PDB file of C-alpha atoms and ligand atoms in Angstrom:
ATOM      1  CA  UNK A   1       0.000   0.000   0.000  1.00 45.00           C
ATOM      2  CA  UNK A   2       2.892   2.290   0.721  1.00 46.00           C
ATOM      3  CA  UNK A   3       3.463   3.328  -2.882  1.00 49.00           C
ATOM      4  CA  UNK A   4       0.016   4.908  -3.187  1.00 54.00           C
ATOM      5  CA  UNK A   5       0.345   6.849   0.033  1.00 57.00           C
ATOM      6  CA  UNK A   6       2.125  10.152   0.243  1.00 59.00           C
ATOM      7  CA  UNK A   7       5.779   9.405  -0.291  1.00 56.00           C
ATOM      8  CA  UNK A   8       6.957  12.976  -0.049  1.00 64.00           C
ATOM      9  CA  UNK A   9      10.428  13.725   1.137  1.00 69.00           C
ATOM     10  CA  UNK A  10      10.060  15.325   4.540  1.00 72.00           C
ATOM     11  CA  UNK A  11      13.696  14.999   5.575  1.00 66.00           C
ATOM     12  CA  UNK A  12      15.483  17.447   3.308  1.00 65.00           C
ATOM     13  CA  UNK A  13      13.396  20.558   3.755  1.00 69.00           C
ATOM     14  CA  UNK A  14      14.428  23.464   5.860  1.00 79.00           C
ATOM     15  CA  UNK A  15      11.007  24.797   6.829  1.00 85.00           C
ATOM     16  CA  UNK A  16      10.073  28.082   5.220  1.00 91.00           C
ATOM     17  CA  UNK A  17       7.422  30.182   6.957  1.00 96.00           C
ATOM     18  CA  UNK A  18       5.212  32.900   5.489  1.00 96.00           C
ATOM     19  CA  UNK A  19       3.206  35.109   7.853  1.00 96.00           C
ATOM     20  CA  UNK A  20       0.174  37.232   6.988  1.00 97.00           C
ATOM     21  CA  UNK A  21      -2.052  39.664   8.856  1.00 95.00           C
ATOM     22  CA  UNK A  22      -5.727  38.888   8.258  1.00 96.00           C
ATOM     23  CA  UNK A  23      -7.748  41.852   9.555  1.00 93.00           C
ATOM     24  CA  UNK A  24     -11.161  40.465   8.591  1.00 94.00           C
ATOM     25  CA  UNK A  25     -12.906  37.376   7.162  1.00 95.00           C
ATOM     26  CA  UNK A  26     -12.486  38.704   3.611  1.00 97.00           C
ATOM     27  CA  UNK A  27      -8.718  38.549   4.055  1.00 97.00           C
ATOM     28  CA  UNK A  28      -8.989  34.931   5.228  1.00 97.00           C
ATOM     29  CA  UNK A  29     -11.028  34.164   2.106  1.00 98.00           C
ATOM     30  CA  UNK A  30      -8.470  35.854  -0.144  1.00 98.00           C
ATOM     31  CA  UNK A  31      -5.634  33.866   1.389  1.00 98.00           C
ATOM     32  CA  UNK A  32      -7.610  30.643   1.000  1.00 98.00           C
ATOM     33  CA  UNK A  33      -8.118  31.408  -2.687  1.00 98.00           C
ATOM     34  CA  UNK A  34      -4.401  32.143  -3.099  1.00 98.00           C
ATOM     35  CA  UNK A  35      -3.529  28.866  -1.410  1.00 98.00           C
ATOM     36  CA  UNK A  36      -5.941  26.979  -3.684  1.00 98.00           C
ATOM     37  CA  UNK A  37      -4.287  28.486  -6.768  1.00 97.00           C
ATOM     38  CA  UNK A  38      -0.879  27.394  -5.447  1.00 98.00           C
ATOM     39  CA  UNK A  39      -1.799  23.713  -4.989  1.00 97.00           C
ATOM     40  CA  UNK A  40       0.261  21.248  -7.044  1.00 95.00           C
ATOM     41  CA  UNK A  41      -1.444  20.197 -10.291  1.00 90.00           C
ATOM     42  CA  UNK A  42      -0.083  16.681 -10.564  1.00 88.00           C
ATOM     43  CA  UNK A  43      -0.070  15.517  -6.949  1.00 92.00           C
ATOM     44  CA  UNK A  44      -1.795  15.829  -3.621  1.00 95.00           C
ATOM     45  CA  UNK A  45      -0.865  17.658  -0.471  1.00 97.00           C
ATOM     46  CA  UNK A  46      -1.442  17.250   3.274  1.00 98.00           C
ATOM     47  CA  UNK A  47      -2.250  20.568   4.936  1.00 98.00           C
ATOM     48  CA  UNK A  48      -2.698  20.741   8.704  1.00 98.00           C
ATOM     49  CA  UNK A  49      -4.585  23.662  10.281  1.00 98.00           C
ATOM     50  CA  UNK A  50      -3.973  24.674  13.879  1.00 98.00           C
ATOM     51  CA  UNK A  51      -5.490  27.369  16.061  1.00 97.00           C
ATOM     52  CA  UNK A  52      -8.199  27.852  18.662  1.00 95.00           C
ATOM     53  CA  UNK A  53     -11.883  27.209  18.057  1.00 94.00           C
ATOM     54  CA  UNK A  54     -13.184  30.007  15.838  1.00 94.00           C
ATOM     55  CA  UNK A  55      -9.719  30.995  14.654  1.00 95.00           C
ATOM     56  CA  UNK A  56     -10.615  30.542  10.985  1.00 96.00           C
ATOM     57  CA  UNK A  57      -9.479  27.032  10.005  1.00 98.00           C
ATOM     58  CA  UNK A  58     -12.784  25.987   8.427  1.00 98.00           C
ATOM     59  CA  UNK A  59     -13.166  29.435   6.848  1.00 98.00           C
ATOM     60  CA  UNK A  60      -9.822  29.029   5.073  1.00 98.00           C
ATOM     61  CA  UNK A  61     -10.706  25.567   3.774  1.00 98.00           C
ATOM     62  CA  UNK A  62     -14.124  26.840   2.608  1.00 98.00           C
ATOM     63  CA  UNK A  63     -12.421  29.642   0.675  1.00 98.00           C
ATOM     64  CA  UNK A  64     -10.058  27.119  -0.916  1.00 98.00           C
ATOM     65  CA  UNK A  65     -12.977  24.943  -2.016  1.00 98.00           C
ATOM     66  CA  UNK A  66     -14.860  27.926  -3.460  1.00 97.00           C
ATOM     67  CA  UNK A  67     -11.765  28.958  -5.408  1.00 97.00           C
ATOM     68  CA  UNK A  68     -11.475  25.400  -6.740  1.00 96.00           C
ATOM     69  CA  UNK A  69     -15.013  25.650  -8.106  1.00 95.00           C
ATOM     70  CA  UNK A  70     -17.084  23.984  -5.372  1.00 97.00           C
ATOM     71  CA  UNK A  71     -20.511  25.632  -5.300  1.00 95.00           C
ATOM     72  CA  UNK A  72     -22.352  23.777  -2.536  1.00 94.00           C
ATOM     73  CA  UNK A  73     -22.115  24.223   1.222  1.00 95.00           C
ATOM     74  CA  UNK A  74     -18.907  23.556   3.140  1.00 97.00           C
ATOM     75  CA  UNK A  75     -19.775  22.158   6.540  1.00 95.00           C
ATOM     76  CA  UNK A  76     -17.361  21.790   9.397  1.00 96.00           C
ATOM     77  CA  UNK A  77     -16.478  18.069   9.640  1.00 95.00           C
ATOM     78  CA  UNK A  78     -16.466  18.240  13.445  1.00 90.00           C
ATOM     79  CA  UNK A  79     -19.058  15.464  13.730  1.00 89.00           C
ATOM     80  CA  UNK A  80     -18.558  13.573  10.467  1.00 91.00           C
ATOM     81  CA  UNK A  81     -14.714  13.550  10.897  1.00 96.00           C
ATOM     82  CA  UNK A  82     -14.325  13.934   7.128  1.00 97.00           C
ATOM     83  CA  UNK A  83     -16.148  15.679   4.277  1.00 97.00           C
ATOM     84  CA  UNK A  84     -15.364  14.587   0.724  1.00 97.00           C
ATOM     85  CA  UNK A  85     -15.319  16.903  -2.280  1.00 97.00           C
ATOM     86  CA  UNK A  86     -14.914  15.568  -5.813  1.00 93.00           C
ATOM     87  CA  UNK A  87     -13.740  18.551  -7.805  1.00 91.00           C
ATOM     88  CA  UNK A  88     -13.121  18.381 -11.528  1.00 84.00           C
ATOM     89  CA  UNK A  89      -9.377  18.383 -11.067  1.00 80.00           C
ATOM     90  CA  UNK A  90      -8.854  16.627  -7.742  1.00 91.00           C
ATOM     91  CA  UNK A  91     -10.139  14.795  -4.671  1.00 95.00           C
ATOM     92  CA  UNK A  92     -10.307  17.117  -1.685  1.00 97.00           C
ATOM     93  CA  UNK A  93     -10.779  15.726   1.838  1.00 98.00           C
ATOM     94  CA  UNK A  94     -11.505  17.966   4.812  1.00 98.00           C
ATOM     95  CA  UNK A  95     -10.914  16.412   8.242  1.00 98.00           C
ATOM     96  CA  UNK A  96     -11.585  17.640  11.765  1.00 98.00           C
ATOM     97  CA  UNK A  97     -10.330  15.564  14.700  1.00 98.00           C
ATOM     98  CA  UNK A  98     -11.491  17.913  17.460  1.00 97.00           C
ATOM     99  CA  UNK A  99     -13.631  15.231  19.059  1.00 96.00           C
ATOM    100  CA  UNK A 100     -10.928  12.560  19.203  1.00 97.00           C
ATOM    101  CA  UNK A 101     -10.025  11.539  22.722  1.00 97.00           C
ATOM    102  CA  UNK A 102      -7.276   9.202  21.475  1.00 98.00           C
ATOM    103  CA  UNK A 103      -5.204   9.193  18.264  1.00 98.00           C
ATOM    104  CA  UNK A 104      -6.074   5.504  17.851  1.00 98.00           C
ATOM    105  CA  UNK A 105      -9.537   6.653  16.722  1.00 97.00           C
ATOM    106  CA  UNK A 106      -7.858   7.782  13.498  1.00 98.00           C
ATOM    107  CA  UNK A 107      -6.585   4.246  12.957  1.00 97.00           C
ATOM    108  CA  UNK A 108      -9.841   2.558  13.996  1.00 97.00           C
ATOM    109  CA  UNK A 109     -11.850   4.698  11.565  1.00 96.00           C
ATOM    110  CA  UNK A 110      -9.534   3.669   8.709  1.00 96.00           C
ATOM    111  CA  UNK A 111      -8.842   7.298   7.876  1.00 97.00           C
ATOM    112  CA  UNK A 112      -5.262   6.652   6.718  1.00 96.00           C
ATOM    113  CA  UNK A 113      -6.789   5.212   3.517  1.00 96.00           C
ATOM    114  CA  UNK A 114      -7.855   8.727   2.462  1.00 96.00           C
ATOM    115  CA  UNK A 115      -4.298  10.011   2.358  1.00 97.00           C
ATOM    116  CA  UNK A 116      -3.678   9.021  -1.239  1.00 93.00           C
ATOM    117  CA  UNK A 117      -0.834  10.513  -3.226  1.00 91.00           C
ATOM    118  CA  UNK A 118      -3.090  12.596  -5.472  1.00 93.00           C
ATOM    119  CA  UNK A 119      -5.570  13.829  -2.837  1.00 96.00           C
ATOM    120  CA  UNK A 120      -5.583  17.185  -1.117  1.00 98.00           C
ATOM    121  CA  UNK A 121      -6.125  16.525   2.606  1.00 98.00           C
ATOM    122  CA  UNK A 122      -6.866  19.470   4.906  1.00 98.00           C
ATOM    123  CA  UNK A 123      -6.775  18.503   8.583  1.00 98.00           C
ATOM    124  CA  UNK A 124      -8.121  20.549  11.488  1.00 98.00           C
ATOM    125  CA  UNK A 125      -6.863  19.572  14.961  1.00 98.00           C
ATOM    126  CA  UNK A 126      -3.964  17.394  13.700  1.00 98.00           C
ATOM    127  CA  UNK A 127      -2.592  17.161  17.263  1.00 98.00           C
ATOM    128  CA  UNK A 128      -5.531  14.922  18.144  1.00 98.00           C
ATOM    129  CA  UNK A 129      -4.135  12.330  15.735  1.00 98.00           C
ATOM    130  CA  UNK A 130      -0.545  12.827  16.739  1.00 97.00           C
ATOM    131  CA  UNK A 131       1.710   9.917  15.874  1.00 97.00           C
ATOM    132  CA  UNK A 132      -0.696   8.298  13.416  1.00 98.00           C
ATOM    133  CA  UNK A 133      -1.491  11.143  10.999  1.00 98.00           C
ATOM    134  CA  UNK A 134       0.627  11.104   7.819  1.00 97.00           C
ATOM    135  CA  UNK A 135       3.222  13.868   7.817  1.00 97.00           C
ATOM    136  CA  UNK A 136       2.069  17.306   6.720  1.00 98.00           C
ATOM    137  CA  UNK A 137       3.454  18.999   3.625  1.00 97.00           C
ATOM    138  CA  UNK A 138       2.179  22.363   4.790  1.00 98.00           C
ATOM    139  CA  UNK A 139       1.260  23.525   8.283  1.00 98.00           C
ATOM    140  CA  UNK A 140      -1.106  26.484   8.773  1.00 98.00           C
ATOM    141  CA  UNK A 141      -1.265  28.118  12.184  1.00 98.00           C
ATOM    142  CA  UNK A 142      -3.798  30.784  13.171  1.00 97.00           C
ATOM    143  CA  UNK A 143      -3.505  33.210  16.050  1.00 94.00           C
ATOM    144  CA  UNK A 144      -6.402  35.402  17.175  1.00 90.00           C
ATOM    145  CA  UNK A 145      -5.378  38.972  17.943  1.00 82.00           C
ATOM    146  CA  UNK A 146      -7.640  41.034  20.134  1.00 72.00           C
ATOM    147  CA  UNK A 147      -7.744  44.253  18.102  1.00 63.00           C
ATOM    148  CA  UNK A 148      -7.029  47.680  19.553  1.00 57.00           C
ATOM    149  CA  UNK A 149     -10.353  48.652  18.013  1.00 61.00           C
ATOM    150  CA  UNK A 150     -13.051  47.556  20.526  1.00 58.00           C
ATOM    151  CA  UNK A 151     -15.512  46.774  17.727  1.00 59.00           C
ATOM    152  CA  UNK A 152     -12.973  44.359  16.245  1.00 56.00           C
ATOM    153  CA  UNK A 153     -12.264  42.759  19.601  1.00 54.00           C
ATOM    154  CA  UNK A 154     -15.983  42.134  20.069  1.00 52.00           C
ATOM    155  CA  UNK A 155     -16.012  40.305  16.742  1.00 58.00           C
ATOM    156  CA  UNK A 156     -13.174  38.118  17.955  1.00 67.00           C
ATOM    157  CA  UNK A 157     -10.288  40.290  16.809  1.00 79.00           C
ATOM    158  CA  UNK A 158      -8.278  40.029  13.651  1.00 92.00           C
ATOM    159  CA  UNK A 159      -6.058  37.054  12.845  1.00 94.00           C
ATOM    160  CA  UNK A 160      -2.464  36.358  12.073  1.00 95.00           C
ATOM    161  CA  UNK A 161      -1.611  33.245  10.138  1.00 97.00           C
ATOM    162  CA  UNK A 162       1.656  31.429   9.493  1.00 97.00           C
ATOM    163  CA  UNK A 163       2.160  28.942   6.663  1.00 98.00           C
ATOM    164  CA  UNK A 164       5.108  26.601   7.115  1.00 97.00           C
ATOM    165  CA  UNK A 165       6.430  24.068   4.592  1.00 97.00           C
ATOM    166  CA  UNK A 166       7.314  20.588   5.819  1.00 96.00           C
ATOM    167  CA  UNK A 167       8.262  18.836   2.559  1.00 96.00           C
ATOM    168  CA  UNK A 168       9.655  19.624  -0.873  1.00 95.00           C
ATOM    169  CA  UNK A 169       6.164  19.564  -2.335  1.00 96.00           C
ATOM    170  CA  UNK A 170       4.857  21.795   0.445  1.00 97.00           C
ATOM    171  CA  UNK A 171       7.714  24.203  -0.067  1.00 96.00           C
ATOM    172  CA  UNK A 172       7.041  24.426  -3.792  1.00 96.00           C
ATOM    173  CA  UNK A 173       3.400  25.144  -3.027  1.00 97.00           C
ATOM    174  CA  UNK A 174       4.334  27.822  -0.519  1.00 97.00           C
ATOM    175  CA  UNK A 175       6.633  29.471  -3.067  1.00 96.00           C
ATOM    176  CA  UNK A 176       3.656  29.783  -5.433  1.00 97.00           C
ATOM    177  CA  UNK A 177       1.324  31.401  -2.834  1.00 97.00           C
ATOM    178  CA  UNK A 178       0.635  34.882  -4.093  1.00 96.00           C
ATOM    179  CA  UNK A 179      -2.119  36.648  -2.176  1.00 96.00           C
ATOM    180  CA  UNK A 180      -3.425  40.066  -3.231  1.00 95.00           C
ATOM    181  CA  UNK A 181      -1.210  42.970  -2.218  1.00 94.00           C
ATOM    182  CA  UNK A 182      -3.922  44.114   0.213  1.00 92.00           C
ATOM    183  CA  UNK A 183      -2.875  41.253   2.495  1.00 95.00           C
ATOM    184  CA  UNK A 184       0.070  42.354   4.589  1.00 95.00           C
ATOM    185  CA  UNK A 185       3.074  40.071   4.983  1.00 95.00           C
ATOM    186  CA  UNK A 186       4.415  39.834   8.537  1.00 93.00           C
ATOM    187  CA  UNK A 187       7.609  38.396   9.952  1.00 86.00           C
ATOM    188  CA  UNK A 188       7.717  34.908  11.404  1.00 66.00           C
ATOM    189  CA  UNK A 189       9.330  35.761  14.728  1.00 56.00           C
ATOM    190  CA  UNK A 190       6.067  34.895  16.464  1.00 47.00           C
ATOM    191  CA  UNK A 191       5.746  31.598  14.652  1.00 44.00           C
ATOM    192  CA  UNK A 192       7.449  29.489  17.305  1.00 42.00           C
TER     193      UNK A 192
HETATM  194  N1  ADP B 201      -9.301  37.293   9.579  1.00 59.23           N
HETATM  195  C1  ADP B 201     -10.389  37.245  10.342  1.00 59.23           C
HETATM  196  N2  ADP B 201     -10.658  38.223  11.213  1.00 59.23           N
HETATM  197  C2  ADP B 201     -11.763  38.158  11.980  1.00 59.23           C
HETATM  198  N3  ADP B 201     -12.673  37.153  11.956  1.00 59.23           N
HETATM  199  C3  ADP B 201     -12.445  36.157  11.095  1.00 59.23           C
HETATM  200  C4  ADP B 201     -11.302  36.159  10.263  1.00 59.23           C
HETATM  201  N4  ADP B 201     -11.336  35.046   9.515  1.00 59.23           N
HETATM  202  C5  ADP B 201     -12.450  34.387   9.873  1.00 59.23           C
HETATM  203  N5  ADP B 201     -13.130  35.046  10.812  1.00 59.23           N
HETATM  204  C6  ADP B 201     -14.379  34.654  11.465  1.00 59.23           C
HETATM  205  O1  ADP B 201     -14.034  33.808  12.544  1.00 59.23           O
HETATM  206  C7  ADP B 201     -14.847  32.646  12.528  1.00 59.23           C
HETATM  207  C8  ADP B 201     -13.991  31.465  12.210  1.00 59.23           C
HETATM  208  O2  ADP B 201     -14.763  30.300  12.300  1.00 59.23           O
HETATM  209  P1  ADP B 201     -14.226  28.922  11.742  1.00 59.23           P
HETATM  210  O3  ADP B 201     -13.607  29.129  10.416  1.00 59.23           O
HETATM  211  O4  ADP B 201     -15.332  27.943  11.853  1.00 59.23           O
HETATM  212  O5  ADP B 201     -13.083  28.600  12.813  1.00 59.23           O
HETATM  213  P2  ADP B 201     -12.363  27.212  13.173  1.00 59.23           P
HETATM  214  O6  ADP B 201     -12.599  26.248  12.063  1.00 59.23           O
HETATM  215  O7  ADP B 201     -10.919  27.588  13.331  1.00 59.23           O
HETATM  216  O8  ADP B 201     -12.949  26.761  14.479  1.00 59.23           O
HETATM  217  C9  ADP B 201     -15.916  32.902  11.497  1.00 59.23           C
HETATM  218  O9  ADP B 201     -17.014  33.495  12.143  1.00 59.23           O
HETATM  219  C10 ADP B 201     -15.259  33.869  10.534  1.00 59.23           C
HETATM  220  O10 ADP B 201     -16.189  34.713   9.890  1.00 59.23           O
HETATM  221 MG1   MG B 202     -13.346  24.302  12.143  1.00 59.23          MG
END
């Protein structure tokens, strides 16, 4: 089975990190669209998404799916564990392991079978499947920033997001990410 699973080289890559300020949901959507455009055309990718509840993980995946041509709803897979999207060009799987109490649940549910070499797999709460989840090519981390503007803080604040490559394929994808100039690049000093 191993040959059909992701066989990306994760050893040779010095992680590259890109940081962005996302002042509002529209910025999250724009970044999601940029990430969708940067996906590899001939292979899949494993993207993990970290950050608190409500940070914007599902929003980013929804924006990716819209940019890839999906017209229907994009539900959070919190209860289903996985939502499947057959797009014209690729298979797109959206996972959410928030409810896992043990990483073995990933194994018991047979979810490793979804991580095929040509599928795009977006995974919320990857830590909940630590040790059994296939290695990520790209890691997305959200941080919620309580804004100085009280109206913004009430809405949950703006976001900062860091995209880090974890494989050659992930690094090539990251190099292609080109969000609109309205989205401000930030340093990655806070990424640790
Ligand atoms: N950059 C942003 N600034 C402020 N609010 C945002 C931003 N991006 C998304 N949001 C809002 O925050 C919420 C994120 O929810 P969701 O994407 O379901 O989070 P998660 O999947 O991380 O739990 C949504 O209400 C969305 O409109
Ligand atoms: Mg979510």
